[in-house]
Amino acid sequence: MPYSYNDRPRGYGSGQSRSSHGRPSGDRRQGTAHVRDAQRRESRTPYRSNRNYRTISGHDAGLNVPNNSRIGFDRSNFKGSRRRGNLLSRLGLSNRGLAVLLVGLVLLILLIFGISSCVTSCNNSGKQTKSAQKEVNSYDGRVAAGVSESLTKQFTPVLDQNKKLSWIAAHADEYADARLCELALREEDAIDFVAGLPKAKATAKKYGDGNEKGSYPLLYDWDTRWGYVKYAGSVMGVTGSGPTSLSMAYMGLTGKTDQTPNALAELSTEGKYTDKGSGTKKEFFTKVGAQVGLSVKEYTSSADNLSIVLSNGVAIVQLNANFTTPYAHWALVIKTNDDGSVTMYDPDSTSASGHTWAAGTIAKNASTLLSVTAAASSDDSSSR
């Protein structure tokens, strides 16, 4: 039991002398001093217990807690936090400093990502700019890129004169066949047809006009009633001279209008009479002509033969390239005039159709001469 001051004798007992009881003996004084020293040490040293939970000051809280139990926190986590704190102390960082460092790292990552994205975007923009620069027509920026130098130079002088021509020039790359752009430049009456092609339907419309026998209608390939129909690798607007020429001959010789240019073009396609050169082979006229009640024969092209053919009917001729147009095509010669000249209906040229010609000029510039007449009926044969 610990020694207490209350246990000290307060007086002298009987029989005790001052020398023996009034002053503690040497052994007793030493024991008392030892106890007091122990008490002082105990008061300064926190209480250690494996069973009771201690307060931060070291005093017993009066709770019996098993070893390794948790009250409000995990001792291992607390130790880990102290280790991290020690590590931060060694690095000279506080919790606030660590937070600032982490924010800085995040900002640095975002900055690097932003710079990388900017570089990629700039590179792509540069490529697009270079690509756009390559797509500009180097001869005239008003003309679509990819258009030939020759066609561009044809466009340049007229771009300020006609808005539709300017539009066609700017969208020239939308036309699969360059002959369409050339047609617009060559034929003023064909400008609307060419401008409407990109959005037009490739279908034919009703003919709608009447015709008398002996009267030959002047028809052009770019007529919107059939000009957008696909034919011979392009559209009839630039390849349909063969069917259009035969249609004019048919209507004049028979007075009927059922065999329109698009109807005959369909027969040509079915019979495989199309040609990439002039658009139509000469066999088309003999074969399909017979199907629609016409008689077609071939002659050597000469002025005399042309005059003979015109005395009995009409002539279809294949004109050479660079005569009335840059390309070989077919045309119809309908009659000999009083002055010996001949009248030609050229479905590819308004200017060629607008004046008379010398028979020799046409014969000289034609590679093929065909006579076209109405086939004799059974009644005509019996009357003869």
PDB file of C-alpha atoms in Angstrom, residues 93-247:
ATOM      1  CA  LEU A  93       6.122  20.750 -47.372  1.00  0.00           C
ATOM      2  CA  SER A  94       2.986  21.423 -45.388  1.00  0.00           C
ATOM      3  CA  ASN A  95      -0.513  20.170 -46.251  1.00  0.00           C
ATOM      4  CA  ARG A  96      -1.230  23.504 -47.877  1.00  0.00           C
ATOM      5  CA  GLY A  97       1.963  23.299 -49.877  1.00  0.00           C
ATOM      6  CA  LEU A  98       1.007  19.812 -51.047  1.00  0.00           C
ATOM      7  CA  ALA A  99      -2.396  21.083 -52.200  1.00  0.00           C
ATOM      8  CA  VAL A 100      -0.766  23.918 -54.122  1.00  0.00           C
ATOM      9  CA  LEU A 101       1.639  21.436 -55.714  1.00  0.00           C
ATOM     10  CA  LEU A 102      -1.215  19.152 -56.817  1.00  0.00           C
ATOM     11  CA  VAL A 103      -3.167  22.075 -58.295  1.00  0.00           C
ATOM     12  CA  GLY A 104      -0.043  23.154 -60.144  1.00  0.00           C
ATOM     13  CA  LEU A 105       0.423  19.663 -61.584  1.00  0.00           C
ATOM     14  CA  VAL A 106      -3.197  19.583 -62.791  1.00  0.00           C
ATOM     15  CA  LEU A 107      -2.818  22.994 -64.423  1.00  0.00           C
ATOM     16  CA  LEU A 108       0.429  21.883 -66.055  1.00  0.00           C
ATOM     17  CA  ILE A 109      -1.257  18.779 -67.503  1.00  0.00           C
ATOM     18  CA  LEU A 110      -4.145  20.878 -68.815  1.00  0.00           C
ATOM     19  CA  LEU A 111      -1.696  23.354 -70.323  1.00  0.00           C
ATOM     20  CA  ILE A 112       0.234  20.583 -72.078  1.00  0.00           C
ATOM     21  CA  PHE A 113      -3.015  19.076 -73.383  1.00  0.00           C
ATOM     22  CA  GLY A 114      -4.194  22.481 -74.597  1.00  0.00           C
ATOM     23  CA  ILE A 115      -0.931  23.174 -76.405  1.00  0.00           C
ATOM     24  CA  SER A 116      -1.036  19.727 -78.006  1.00  0.00           C
ATOM     25  CA  SER A 117      -4.616  20.280 -79.176  1.00  0.00           C
ATOM     26  CA  CYS A 118      -3.723  23.703 -80.524  1.00  0.00           C
ATOM     27  CA  VAL A 119      -0.749  22.321 -82.439  1.00  0.00           C
ATOM     28  CA  THR A 120      -2.911  19.558 -83.934  1.00  0.00           C
ATOM     29  CA  SER A 121      -5.636  22.027 -84.835  1.00  0.00           C
ATOM     30  CA  CYS A 122      -3.140  24.440 -86.360  1.00  0.00           C
ATOM     31  CA  ASN A 123      -1.582  21.651 -88.416  1.00  0.00           C
ATOM     32  CA  ASN A 124      -4.993  20.552 -89.677  1.00  0.00           C
ATOM     33  CA  SER A 125      -5.917  24.151 -90.411  1.00  0.00           C
ATOM     34  CA  GLY A 126      -2.670  24.578 -92.289  1.00  0.00           C
ATOM     35  CA  LYS A 127      -3.332  21.471 -94.333  1.00  0.00           C
ATOM     36  CA  GLN A 128      -6.843  22.678 -95.134  1.00  0.00           C
ATOM     37  CA  THR A 129      -5.486  26.076 -96.116  1.00  0.00           C
ATOM     38  CA  LYS A 130      -2.904  24.495 -98.387  1.00  0.00           C
ATOM     39  CA  SER A 131      -5.587  22.222 -99.812  1.00  0.00           C
ATOM     40  CA  ALA A 132      -7.843  25.209-100.407  1.00  0.00           C
ATOM     41  CA  GLN A 133      -4.999  27.031-102.078  1.00  0.00           C
ATOM     42  CA  LYS A 134      -4.400  24.081-104.364  1.00  0.00           C
ATOM     43  CA  GLU A 135      -8.084  24.062-105.334  1.00  0.00           C
ATOM     44  CA  VAL A 136      -8.046  27.637-106.594  1.00  0.00           C
ATOM     45  CA  ASN A 137      -7.990  27.958-110.363  1.00  0.00           C
ATOM     46  CA  SER A 138      -4.551  29.389-111.081  1.00  0.00           C
ATOM     47  CA  TYR A 139      -5.685  30.955-114.357  1.00  0.00           C
ATOM     48  CA  ASP A 140      -8.810  32.706-113.083  1.00  0.00           C
ATOM     49  CA  GLY A 141     -10.079  32.421-109.518  1.00  0.00           C
ATOM     50  CA  ARG A 142     -13.644  33.036-110.693  1.00  0.00           C
ATOM     51  CA  VAL A 143     -13.622  29.706-112.510  1.00  0.00           C
ATOM     52  CA  ALA A 144     -13.877  26.451-110.567  1.00  0.00           C
ATOM     53  CA  ALA A 145     -10.679  24.593-109.792  1.00  0.00           C
ATOM     54  CA  GLY A 146      -9.815  21.696-112.060  1.00  0.00           C
ATOM     55  CA  VAL A 147     -11.148  23.368-115.189  1.00  0.00           C
ATOM     56  CA  SER A 148      -8.700  23.243-118.065  1.00  0.00           C
ATOM     57  CA  GLU A 149      -6.684  26.291-119.033  1.00  0.00           C
ATOM     58  CA  SER A 150      -8.370  26.360-122.430  1.00  0.00           C
ATOM     59  CA  LEU A 151     -11.893  26.398-121.012  1.00  0.00           C
ATOM     60  CA  THR A 152     -10.926  28.905-118.310  1.00  0.00           C
ATOM     61  CA  LYS A 153      -9.631  31.303-120.946  1.00  0.00           C
ATOM     62  CA  GLN A 154     -12.941  30.984-122.783  1.00  0.00           C
ATOM     63  CA  PHE A 155     -14.823  31.905-119.618  1.00  0.00           C
ATOM     64  CA  THR A 156     -12.666  34.862-118.566  1.00  0.00           C
ATOM     65  CA  PRO A 157     -13.770  37.469-121.182  1.00  0.00           C
ATOM     66  CA  VAL A 158     -17.509  36.903-120.596  1.00  0.00           C
ATOM     67  CA  LEU A 159     -17.764  36.477-116.821  1.00  0.00           C
ATOM     68  CA  ASP A 160     -18.616  40.133-116.245  1.00  0.00           C
ATOM     69  CA  GLN A 161     -21.279  40.109-118.952  1.00  0.00           C
ATOM     70  CA  ASN A 162     -23.627  37.349-117.840  1.00  0.00           C
ATOM     71  CA  LYS A 163     -24.493  36.299-114.268  1.00  0.00           C
ATOM     72  CA  LYS A 164     -25.554  32.807-115.277  1.00  0.00           C
ATOM     73  CA  LEU A 165     -22.324  32.263-117.145  1.00  0.00           C
ATOM     74  CA  SER A 166     -20.469  33.423-114.033  1.00  0.00           C
ATOM     75  CA  TRP A 167     -22.412  30.881-111.988  1.00  0.00           C
ATOM     76  CA  ILE A 168     -21.667  28.110-114.492  1.00  0.00           C
ATOM     77  CA  ALA A 169     -17.972  29.018-114.409  1.00  0.00           C
ATOM     78  CA  ALA A 170     -17.870  28.952-110.610  1.00  0.00           C
ATOM     79  CA  HIS A 171     -19.590  25.531-110.608  1.00  0.00           C
ATOM     80  CA  ALA A 172     -17.908  24.110-113.677  1.00  0.00           C
ATOM     81  CA  ASP A 173     -16.510  21.259-111.595  1.00  0.00           C
ATOM     82  CA  GLU A 174     -20.078  19.998-111.083  1.00  0.00           C
ATOM     83  CA  TYR A 175     -20.416  19.150-114.771  1.00  0.00           C
ATOM     84  CA  ALA A 176     -19.147  15.688-115.641  1.00  0.00           C
ATOM     85  CA  ASP A 177     -18.883  16.634-119.309  1.00  0.00           C
ATOM     86  CA  ALA A 178     -16.862  19.760-120.167  1.00  0.00           C
ATOM     87  CA  ARG A 179     -18.792  20.032-123.426  1.00  0.00           C
ATOM     88  CA  LEU A 180     -21.727  21.354-121.413  1.00  0.00           C
ATOM     89  CA  CYS A 181     -19.749  24.387-120.268  1.00  0.00           C
ATOM     90  CA  GLU A 182     -18.505  24.871-123.807  1.00  0.00           C
ATOM     91  CA  LEU A 183     -22.092  24.714-125.018  1.00  0.00           C
ATOM     92  CA  ALA A 184     -23.073  27.541-122.658  1.00  0.00           C
ATOM     93  CA  LEU A 185     -20.176  29.634-123.923  1.00  0.00           C
ATOM     94  CA  ARG A 186     -20.932  28.869-127.553  1.00  0.00           C
ATOM     95  CA  GLU A 187     -24.731  29.066-127.529  1.00  0.00           C
ATOM     96  CA  GLU A 188     -26.473  31.887-125.704  1.00  0.00           C
ATOM     97  CA  ASP A 189     -29.803  30.071-126.008  1.00  0.00           C
ATOM     98  CA  ALA A 190     -28.320  27.079-124.158  1.00  0.00           C
ATOM     99  CA  ILE A 191     -27.149  29.004-121.070  1.00  0.00           C
ATOM    100  CA  ASP A 192     -30.360  28.406-119.118  1.00  0.00           C
ATOM    101  CA  PHE A 193     -30.282  24.728-120.037  1.00  0.00           C
ATOM    102  CA  VAL A 194     -26.700  24.308-118.817  1.00  0.00           C
ATOM    103  CA  ALA A 195     -27.298  26.331-115.638  1.00  0.00           C
ATOM    104  CA  GLY A 196     -30.279  24.142-114.773  1.00  0.00           C
ATOM    105  CA  LEU A 197     -28.530  20.824-115.371  1.00  0.00           C
ATOM    106  CA  PRO A 198     -27.080  20.203-111.856  1.00  0.00           C
ATOM    107  CA  LYS A 199     -30.572  20.135-110.318  1.00  0.00           C
ATOM    108  CA  ALA A 200     -32.534  18.857-113.315  1.00  0.00           C
ATOM    109  CA  LYS A 201     -34.182  15.443-113.521  1.00  0.00           C
ATOM    110  CA  ALA A 202     -32.921  13.177-116.289  1.00  0.00           C
ATOM    111  CA  THR A 203     -36.383  12.689-117.715  1.00  0.00           C
ATOM    112  CA  ALA A 204     -38.139  13.750-120.919  1.00  0.00           C
ATOM    113  CA  LYS A 205     -41.184  15.976-121.151  1.00  0.00           C
ATOM    114  CA  LYS A 206     -44.137  15.830-123.498  1.00  0.00           C
ATOM    115  CA  TYR A 207     -43.407  17.249-126.936  1.00  0.00           C
ATOM    116  CA  GLY A 208     -46.665  19.162-127.108  1.00  0.00           C
ATOM    117  CA  ASP A 209     -46.301  20.739-130.564  1.00  0.00           C
ATOM    118  CA  GLY A 210     -48.092  19.773-133.774  1.00  0.00           C
ATOM    119  CA  ASN A 211     -46.520  19.461-137.215  1.00  0.00           C
ATOM    120  CA  GLU A 212     -47.641  19.278-140.805  1.00  0.00           C
ATOM    121  CA  LYS A 213     -46.255  16.937-143.414  1.00  0.00           C
ATOM    122  CA  GLY A 214     -43.613  18.660-145.504  1.00  0.00           C
ATOM    123  CA  SER A 215     -42.755  21.115-142.715  1.00  0.00           C
ATOM    124  CA  TYR A 216     -39.568  20.392-140.827  1.00  0.00           C
ATOM    125  CA  PRO A 217     -39.287  21.641-137.255  1.00  0.00           C
ATOM    126  CA  LEU A 218     -35.952  23.093-136.163  1.00  0.00           C
ATOM    127  CA  LEU A 219     -35.006  21.249-132.974  1.00  0.00           C
ATOM    128  CA  TYR A 220     -31.917  21.563-130.785  1.00  0.00           C
ATOM    129  CA  ASP A 221     -30.200  19.047-128.576  1.00  0.00           C
ATOM    130  CA  TRP A 222     -30.436  21.272-125.474  1.00  0.00           C
ATOM    131  CA  ASP A 223     -34.222  21.539-125.576  1.00  0.00           C
ATOM    132  CA  THR A 224     -35.327  20.907-121.970  1.00  0.00           C
ATOM    133  CA  ARG A 225     -38.005  18.504-123.216  1.00  0.00           C
ATOM    134  CA  TRP A 226     -35.273  15.928-123.826  1.00  0.00           C
ATOM    135  CA  GLY A 227     -31.879  17.589-123.307  1.00  0.00           C
ATOM    136  CA  TYR A 228     -31.365  16.230-119.770  1.00  0.00           C
ATOM    137  CA  VAL A 229     -31.987  12.606-120.788  1.00  0.00           C
ATOM    138  CA  LYS A 230     -28.920  10.390-120.442  1.00  0.00           C
ATOM    139  CA  TYR A 231     -27.478   9.334-123.766  1.00  0.00           C
ATOM    140  CA  ALA A 232     -24.155   8.035-125.122  1.00  0.00           C
ATOM    141  CA  GLY A 233     -22.256   8.576-121.879  1.00  0.00           C
ATOM    142  CA  SER A 234     -23.528  12.095-121.267  1.00  0.00           C
ATOM    143  CA  VAL A 235     -26.830  13.912-121.837  1.00  0.00           C
ATOM    144  CA  MET A 236     -28.683  14.544-125.069  1.00  0.00           C
ATOM    145  CA  GLY A 237     -27.879  18.233-124.724  1.00  0.00           C
ATOM    146  CA  VAL A 238     -24.424  17.504-126.124  1.00  0.00           C
ATOM    147  CA  THR A 239     -24.686  13.980-127.597  1.00  0.00           C
ATOM    148  CA  GLY A 240     -28.194  13.830-129.065  1.00  0.00           C
ATOM    149  CA  SER A 241     -27.605  15.180-132.573  1.00  0.00           C
ATOM    150  CA  GLY A 242     -28.303  11.798-134.213  1.00  0.00           C
ATOM    151  CA  PRO A 243     -31.758  11.131-132.703  1.00  0.00           C
ATOM    152  CA  THR A 244     -32.667  14.833-133.009  1.00  0.00           C
ATOM    153  CA  SER A 245     -31.761  14.923-136.715  1.00  0.00           C
ATOM    154  CA  LEU A 246     -33.751  11.772-137.468  1.00  0.00           C
ATOM    155  CA  SER A 247     -36.703  13.090-135.456  1.00  0.00           C
TER     156      SER A 247
END
